[in-house]
Tab-separated table of C-alpha atoms and ligand atoms in Angstrom:
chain	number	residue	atom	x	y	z
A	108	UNK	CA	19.798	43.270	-3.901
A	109	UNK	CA	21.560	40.579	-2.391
A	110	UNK	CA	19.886	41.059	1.122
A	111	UNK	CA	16.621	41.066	-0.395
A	112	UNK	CA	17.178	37.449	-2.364
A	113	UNK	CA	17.887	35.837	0.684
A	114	UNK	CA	15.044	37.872	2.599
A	115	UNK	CA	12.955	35.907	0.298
A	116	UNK	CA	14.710	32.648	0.267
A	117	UNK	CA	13.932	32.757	4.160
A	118	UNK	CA	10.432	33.019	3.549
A	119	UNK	CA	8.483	29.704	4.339
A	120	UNK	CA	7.330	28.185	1.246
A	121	UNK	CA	3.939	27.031	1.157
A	122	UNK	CA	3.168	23.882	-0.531
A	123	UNK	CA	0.042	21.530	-1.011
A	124	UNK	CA	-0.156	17.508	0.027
A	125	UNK	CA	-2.643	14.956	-0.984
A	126	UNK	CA	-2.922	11.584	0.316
A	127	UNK	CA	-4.731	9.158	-2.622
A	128	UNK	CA	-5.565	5.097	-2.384
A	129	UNK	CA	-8.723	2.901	-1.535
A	130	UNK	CA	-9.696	2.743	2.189
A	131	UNK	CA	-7.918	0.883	4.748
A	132	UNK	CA	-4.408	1.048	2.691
A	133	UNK	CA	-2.898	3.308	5.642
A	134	UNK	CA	-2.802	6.937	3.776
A	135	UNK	CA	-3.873	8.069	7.609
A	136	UNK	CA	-1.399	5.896	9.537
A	137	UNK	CA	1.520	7.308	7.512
A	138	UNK	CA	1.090	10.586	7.880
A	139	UNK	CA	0.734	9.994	11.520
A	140	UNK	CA	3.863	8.378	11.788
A	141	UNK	CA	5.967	11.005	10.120
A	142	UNK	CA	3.710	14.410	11.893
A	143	UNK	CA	3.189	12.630	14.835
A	144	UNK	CA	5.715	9.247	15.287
A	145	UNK	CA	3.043	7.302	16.084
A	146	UNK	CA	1.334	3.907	15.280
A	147	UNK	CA	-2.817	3.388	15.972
A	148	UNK	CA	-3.352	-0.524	14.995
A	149	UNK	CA	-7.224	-0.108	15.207
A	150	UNK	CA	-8.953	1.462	12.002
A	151	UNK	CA	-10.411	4.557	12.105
A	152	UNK	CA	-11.675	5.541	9.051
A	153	UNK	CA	-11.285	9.237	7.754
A	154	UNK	CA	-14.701	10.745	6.907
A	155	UNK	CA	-14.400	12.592	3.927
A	156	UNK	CA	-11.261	14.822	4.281
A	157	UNK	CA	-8.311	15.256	7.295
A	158	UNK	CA	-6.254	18.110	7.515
A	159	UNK	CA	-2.889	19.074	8.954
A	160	UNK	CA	0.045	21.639	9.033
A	161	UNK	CA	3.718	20.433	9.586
A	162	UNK	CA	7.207	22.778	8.918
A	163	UNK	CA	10.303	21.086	7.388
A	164	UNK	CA	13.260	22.264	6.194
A	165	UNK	CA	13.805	21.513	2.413
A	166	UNK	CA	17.122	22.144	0.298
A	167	UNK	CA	17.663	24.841	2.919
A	168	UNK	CA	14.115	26.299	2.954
A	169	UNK	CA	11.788	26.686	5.394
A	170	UNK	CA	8.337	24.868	4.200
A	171	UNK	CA	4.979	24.960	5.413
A	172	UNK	CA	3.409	21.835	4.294
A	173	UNK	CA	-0.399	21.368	4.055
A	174	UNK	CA	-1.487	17.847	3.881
A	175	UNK	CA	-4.815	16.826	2.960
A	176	UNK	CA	-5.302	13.220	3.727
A	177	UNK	CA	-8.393	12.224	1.593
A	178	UNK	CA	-11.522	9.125	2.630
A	179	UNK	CA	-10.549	6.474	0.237
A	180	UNK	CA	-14.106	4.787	0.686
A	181	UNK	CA	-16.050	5.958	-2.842
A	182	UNK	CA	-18.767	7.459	-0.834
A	183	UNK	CA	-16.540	10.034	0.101
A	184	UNK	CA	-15.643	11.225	-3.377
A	185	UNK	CA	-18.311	14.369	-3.549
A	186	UNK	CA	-16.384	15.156	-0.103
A	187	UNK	CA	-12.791	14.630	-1.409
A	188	UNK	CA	-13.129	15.551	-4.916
A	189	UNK	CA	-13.237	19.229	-4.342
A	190	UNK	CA	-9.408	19.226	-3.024
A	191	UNK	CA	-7.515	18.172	-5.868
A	192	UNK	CA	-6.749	21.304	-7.277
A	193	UNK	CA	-3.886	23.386	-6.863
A	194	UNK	CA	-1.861	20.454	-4.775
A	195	UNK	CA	1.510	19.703	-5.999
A	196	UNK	CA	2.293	16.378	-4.397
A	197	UNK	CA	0.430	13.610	-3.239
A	198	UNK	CA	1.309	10.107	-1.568
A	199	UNK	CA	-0.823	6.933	-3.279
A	200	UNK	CA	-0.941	4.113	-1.009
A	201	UNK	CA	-1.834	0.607	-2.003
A	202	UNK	CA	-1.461	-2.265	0.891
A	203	UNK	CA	1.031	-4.568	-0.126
A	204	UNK	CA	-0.911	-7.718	0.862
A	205	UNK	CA	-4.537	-6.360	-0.773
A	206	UNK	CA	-3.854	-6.865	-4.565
A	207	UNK	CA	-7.511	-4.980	-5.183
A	208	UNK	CA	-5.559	-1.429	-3.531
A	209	UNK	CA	-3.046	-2.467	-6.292
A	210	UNK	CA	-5.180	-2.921	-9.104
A	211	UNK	CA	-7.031	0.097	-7.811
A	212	UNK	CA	-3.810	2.712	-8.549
A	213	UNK	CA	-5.024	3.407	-12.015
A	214	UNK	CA	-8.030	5.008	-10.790
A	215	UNK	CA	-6.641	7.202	-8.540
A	216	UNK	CA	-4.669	8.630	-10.874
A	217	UNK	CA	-7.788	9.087	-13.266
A	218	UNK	CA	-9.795	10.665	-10.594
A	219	UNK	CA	-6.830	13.315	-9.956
A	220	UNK	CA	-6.617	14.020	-13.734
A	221	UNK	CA	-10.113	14.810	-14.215
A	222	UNK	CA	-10.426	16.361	-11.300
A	223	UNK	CA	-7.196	19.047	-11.910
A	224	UNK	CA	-9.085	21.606	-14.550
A	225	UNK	CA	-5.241	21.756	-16.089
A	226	UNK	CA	-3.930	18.476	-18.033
A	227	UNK	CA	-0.339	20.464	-17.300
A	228	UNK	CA	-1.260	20.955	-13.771
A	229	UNK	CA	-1.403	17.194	-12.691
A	230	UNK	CA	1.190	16.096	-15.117
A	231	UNK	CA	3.664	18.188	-12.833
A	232	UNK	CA	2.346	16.881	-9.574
A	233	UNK	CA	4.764	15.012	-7.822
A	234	UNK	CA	3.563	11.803	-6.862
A	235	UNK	CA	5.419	8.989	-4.362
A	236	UNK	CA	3.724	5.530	-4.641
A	237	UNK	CA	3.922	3.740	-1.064
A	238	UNK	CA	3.833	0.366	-0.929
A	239	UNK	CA	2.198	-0.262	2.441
A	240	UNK	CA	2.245	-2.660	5.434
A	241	UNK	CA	5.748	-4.185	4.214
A	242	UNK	CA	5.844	-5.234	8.274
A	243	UNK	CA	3.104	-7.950	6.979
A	244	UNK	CA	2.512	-11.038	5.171
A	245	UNK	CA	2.012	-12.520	2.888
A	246	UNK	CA	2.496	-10.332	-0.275
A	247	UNK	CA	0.058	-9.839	-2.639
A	248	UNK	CA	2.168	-7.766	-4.684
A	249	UNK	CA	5.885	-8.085	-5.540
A	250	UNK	CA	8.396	-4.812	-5.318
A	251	UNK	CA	9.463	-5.584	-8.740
A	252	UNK	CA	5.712	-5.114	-9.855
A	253	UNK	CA	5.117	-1.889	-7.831
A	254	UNK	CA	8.249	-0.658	-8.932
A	255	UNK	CA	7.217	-0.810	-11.979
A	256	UNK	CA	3.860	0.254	-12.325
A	257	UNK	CA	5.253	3.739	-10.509
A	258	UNK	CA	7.911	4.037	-13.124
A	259	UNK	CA	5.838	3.512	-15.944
A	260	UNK	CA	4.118	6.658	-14.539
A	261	UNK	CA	6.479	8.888	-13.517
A	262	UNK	CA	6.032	8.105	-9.818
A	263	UNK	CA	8.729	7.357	-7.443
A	264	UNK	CA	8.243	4.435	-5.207
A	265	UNK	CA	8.593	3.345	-1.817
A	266	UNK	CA	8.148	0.467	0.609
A	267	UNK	CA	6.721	1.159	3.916
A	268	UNK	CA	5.374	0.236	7.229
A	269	UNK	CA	3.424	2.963	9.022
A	270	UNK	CA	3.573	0.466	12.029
A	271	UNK	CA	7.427	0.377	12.226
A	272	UNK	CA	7.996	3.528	10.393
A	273	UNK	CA	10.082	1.912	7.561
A	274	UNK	CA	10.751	4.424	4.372
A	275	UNK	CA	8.265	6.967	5.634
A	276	UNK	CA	10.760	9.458	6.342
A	277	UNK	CA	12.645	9.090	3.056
A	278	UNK	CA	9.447	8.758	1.546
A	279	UNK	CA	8.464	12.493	2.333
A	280	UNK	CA	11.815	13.386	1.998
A	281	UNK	CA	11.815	12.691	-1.863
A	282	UNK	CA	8.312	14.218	-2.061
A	283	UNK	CA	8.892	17.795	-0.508
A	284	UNK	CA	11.977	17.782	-2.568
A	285	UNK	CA	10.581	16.764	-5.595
A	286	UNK	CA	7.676	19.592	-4.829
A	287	UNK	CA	10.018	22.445	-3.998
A	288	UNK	CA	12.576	21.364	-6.718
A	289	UNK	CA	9.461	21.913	-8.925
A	290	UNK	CA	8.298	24.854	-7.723
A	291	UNK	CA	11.868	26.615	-8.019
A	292	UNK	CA	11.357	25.554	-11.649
A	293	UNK	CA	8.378	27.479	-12.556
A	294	UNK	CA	6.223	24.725	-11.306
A	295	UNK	CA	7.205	22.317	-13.959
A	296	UNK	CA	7.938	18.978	-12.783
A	297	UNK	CA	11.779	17.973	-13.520
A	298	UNK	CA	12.074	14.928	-16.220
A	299	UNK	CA	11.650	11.535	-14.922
A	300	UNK	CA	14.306	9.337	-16.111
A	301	UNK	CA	13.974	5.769	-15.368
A	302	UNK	CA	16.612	3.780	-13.776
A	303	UNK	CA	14.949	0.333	-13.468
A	304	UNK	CA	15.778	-1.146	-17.144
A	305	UNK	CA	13.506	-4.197	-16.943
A	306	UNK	CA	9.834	-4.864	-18.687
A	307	UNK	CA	6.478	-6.075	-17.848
A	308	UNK	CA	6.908	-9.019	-19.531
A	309	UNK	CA	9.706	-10.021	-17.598
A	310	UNK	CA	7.669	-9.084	-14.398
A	311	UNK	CA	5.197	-11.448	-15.466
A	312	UNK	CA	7.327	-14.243	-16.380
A	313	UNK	CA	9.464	-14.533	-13.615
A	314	UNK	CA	5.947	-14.386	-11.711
A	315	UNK	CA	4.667	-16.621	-13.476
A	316	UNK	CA	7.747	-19.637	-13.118
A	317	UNK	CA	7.828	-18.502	-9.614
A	318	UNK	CA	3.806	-19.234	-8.750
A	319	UNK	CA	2.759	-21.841	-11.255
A	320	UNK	CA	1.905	-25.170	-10.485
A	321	UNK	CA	3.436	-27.432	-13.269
A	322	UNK	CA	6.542	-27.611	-15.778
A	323	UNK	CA	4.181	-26.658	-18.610
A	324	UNK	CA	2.392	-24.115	-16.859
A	325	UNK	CA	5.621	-22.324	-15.840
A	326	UNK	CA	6.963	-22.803	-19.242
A	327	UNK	CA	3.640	-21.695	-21.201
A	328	UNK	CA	3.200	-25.285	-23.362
A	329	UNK	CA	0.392	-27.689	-23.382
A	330	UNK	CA	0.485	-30.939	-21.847
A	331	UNK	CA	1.507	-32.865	-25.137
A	332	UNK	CA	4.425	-30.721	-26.200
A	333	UNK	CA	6.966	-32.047	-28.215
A	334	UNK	CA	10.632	-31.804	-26.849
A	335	UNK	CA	11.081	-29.053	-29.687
A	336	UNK	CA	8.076	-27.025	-28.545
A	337	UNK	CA	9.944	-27.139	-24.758
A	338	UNK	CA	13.377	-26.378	-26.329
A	339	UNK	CA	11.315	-23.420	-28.208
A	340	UNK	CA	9.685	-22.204	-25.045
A	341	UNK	CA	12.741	-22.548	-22.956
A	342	UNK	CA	15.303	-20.715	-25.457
A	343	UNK	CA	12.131	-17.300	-25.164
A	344	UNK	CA	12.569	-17.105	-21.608
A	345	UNK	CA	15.629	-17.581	-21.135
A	346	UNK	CA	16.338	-14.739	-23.420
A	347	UNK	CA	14.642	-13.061	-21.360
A	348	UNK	CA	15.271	-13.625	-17.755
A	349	UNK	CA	19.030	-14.923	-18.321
A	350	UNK	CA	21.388	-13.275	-15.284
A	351	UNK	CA	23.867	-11.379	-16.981
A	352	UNK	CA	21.687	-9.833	-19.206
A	353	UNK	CA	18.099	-8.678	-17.050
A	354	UNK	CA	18.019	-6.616	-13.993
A	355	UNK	CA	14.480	-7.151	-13.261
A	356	UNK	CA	14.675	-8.514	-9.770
A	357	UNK	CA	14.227	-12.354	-9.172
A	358	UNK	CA	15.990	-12.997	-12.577
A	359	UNK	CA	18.309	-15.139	-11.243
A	360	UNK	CA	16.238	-17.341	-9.322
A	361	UNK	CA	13.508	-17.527	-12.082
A	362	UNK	CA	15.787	-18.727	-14.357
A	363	UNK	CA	16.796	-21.727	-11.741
A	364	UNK	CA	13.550	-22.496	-11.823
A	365	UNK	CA	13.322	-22.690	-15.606
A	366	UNK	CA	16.417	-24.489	-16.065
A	367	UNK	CA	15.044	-27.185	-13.920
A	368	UNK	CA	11.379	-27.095	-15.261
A	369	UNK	CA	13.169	-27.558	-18.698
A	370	UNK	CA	15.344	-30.552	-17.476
A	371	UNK	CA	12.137	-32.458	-16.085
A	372	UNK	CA	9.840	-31.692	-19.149
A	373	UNK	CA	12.889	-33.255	-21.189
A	374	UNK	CA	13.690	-36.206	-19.318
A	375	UNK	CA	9.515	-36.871	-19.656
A	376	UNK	CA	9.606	-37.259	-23.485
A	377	UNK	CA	12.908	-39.231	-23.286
B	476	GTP	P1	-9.398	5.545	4.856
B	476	GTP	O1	-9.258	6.719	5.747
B	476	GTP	O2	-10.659	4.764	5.111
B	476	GTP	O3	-9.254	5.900	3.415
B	476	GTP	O4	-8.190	4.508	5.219
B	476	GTP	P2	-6.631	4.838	5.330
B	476	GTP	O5	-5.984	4.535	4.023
B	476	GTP	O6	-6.396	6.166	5.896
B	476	GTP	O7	-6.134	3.705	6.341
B	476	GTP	P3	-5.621	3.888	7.841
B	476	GTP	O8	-4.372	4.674	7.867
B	476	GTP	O9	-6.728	4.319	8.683
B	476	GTP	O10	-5.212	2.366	8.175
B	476	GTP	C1	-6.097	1.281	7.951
B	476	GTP	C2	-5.728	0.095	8.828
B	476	GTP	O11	-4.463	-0.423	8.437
B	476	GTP	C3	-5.590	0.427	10.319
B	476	GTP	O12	-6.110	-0.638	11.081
B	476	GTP	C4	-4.095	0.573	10.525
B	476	GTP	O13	-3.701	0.281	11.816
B	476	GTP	C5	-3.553	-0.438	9.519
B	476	GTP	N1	-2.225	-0.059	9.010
B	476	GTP	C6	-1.878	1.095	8.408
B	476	GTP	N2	-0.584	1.086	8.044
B	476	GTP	C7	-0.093	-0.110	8.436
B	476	GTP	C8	1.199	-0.730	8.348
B	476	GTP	O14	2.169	-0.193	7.836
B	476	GTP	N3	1.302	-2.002	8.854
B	476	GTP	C9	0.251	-2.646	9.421
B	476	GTP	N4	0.480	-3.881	9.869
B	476	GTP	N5	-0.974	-2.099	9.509
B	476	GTP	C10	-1.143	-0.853	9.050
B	477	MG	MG1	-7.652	7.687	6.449
């Protein structure tokens, strides 16, 4: 009995890969860099679908990983659509300095739900978001924000640089485990639990003191506001965004910059 369990524990699992995201975002170049260690700077777009076998060694199992890296270019979608099904993890790139692959992440995971027959089948796909080309500039997209548009999903998230090979390796790391982990458990996908503790609207706000271009704008007041209407404004945010009590990242420095904003809006009306 006991020979036979571990007969079977030795027996390579096989699992199924997706890679998901608009063209360009370097779905390709990062599963080069973790089959192959490799870099290819020039752009080669994938027509329709790529495929690829690579063995790992997961939670002491042997796994035979099939990855299915998918055209992100829409006319590809008749080609790509059909290989949805029956996957259990997928990477979903967006390029850190292309806010439109961003933007874009909600339709990917659309096109995976309607294209999985089973609502229950994609819910227990295990997804990692990557966060792509973190070796350039500038950002279009903060961490904070990817971090937590992932978590709002379920996803986990990573930065990483297919040119330098940043996070890719812990990337696929947490995926395979999070497949095989979910596979030892019937195929349901174990509970999510968030860890980040911080909102949208904080995300916003601290965006928005860090990129506007006046007191009022970072403060959200018109031009003419009275020094109660700043005091109002100030005392919301800084509820907020104060240090000791938010964790969303840039808190601390967003809340310099509303201090200060607050000080010069005053010193106007005096
Ligand atoms: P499609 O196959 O058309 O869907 O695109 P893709 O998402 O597979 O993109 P691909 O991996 O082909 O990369 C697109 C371009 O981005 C190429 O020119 C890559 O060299 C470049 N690229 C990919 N990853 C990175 C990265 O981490 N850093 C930098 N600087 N460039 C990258
Ligand atoms: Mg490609």
């Amino acid at each position: 009995m006991e020979k036979n369990r571990s007969a079977k524990m030795r027996r390579p699992l096989r699992v199924k890969i997706i890679s998901m995201g608009n063209a360009e975002s370097g779905k390709s170049c990062i599963i080069k860099r973790y089959c192959e260690k490799r870099f290819v700077s020039k752009y080669l777009a994938t027509i329709g679908i790529d495929y690829g076998v690579t063995k790992v060694s997961v939670k002491d199992r042997d796994v035979k990983v099939n990855i299915f890296d998918m055209a992100g270019h829409p006319i590809f979608y008749e080609v790509r659509n059909e290989f949805y099904r029956d996957s259990q993890g997928a990477i979903l790139v967006f390029d850190i300095g292309n806010r439109v692959s961003f933007e874009s992440l909600d339709t990917w995971v659309q096109e995976m739900r309607n294209e999985f027959g089973d609502k229950s089948e994609s819910d227990n796909m295990v997804v990692c978001v990557c966060a792509n080309k973190i070796d350039s500039r500038p950002r279009a997209v903060d961490e904070a924000e990817g971090r937590l548009w992932a978590d709002s999903h379920g996803f986990h998230y990573f930065e990483t640089s297919a040119q330098t090979g940043e996070g890719v390796t812990e990337m696929f790391q947490a995926l395979f485990e999070g497949v095989v982990t979910t596979v030892e458990n019937g195929g349901k996908k174990a509970p999510f639990t968030t860890q980040l503790g911080y909102t949208k609207e904080q995300i916003e706000v601290i965006q928005r003191l860090k990129n506007s271009k006046s007191d009022c704008e970072r403060l959200g007041i018109s031009p003419g506001a009275t020094k109660d209407d700043i005091n109002k404004a100030y005392r919301r945010l800084a509820v907020l965004l104060h240090p000791d009590k938010s964790v969303a990242p840039g808190s601390e420095e967003a809340f310099k910059i509303l201090v200060s904003a607050r000080t010069a809006l005053l010193k106007r009306c005096s």
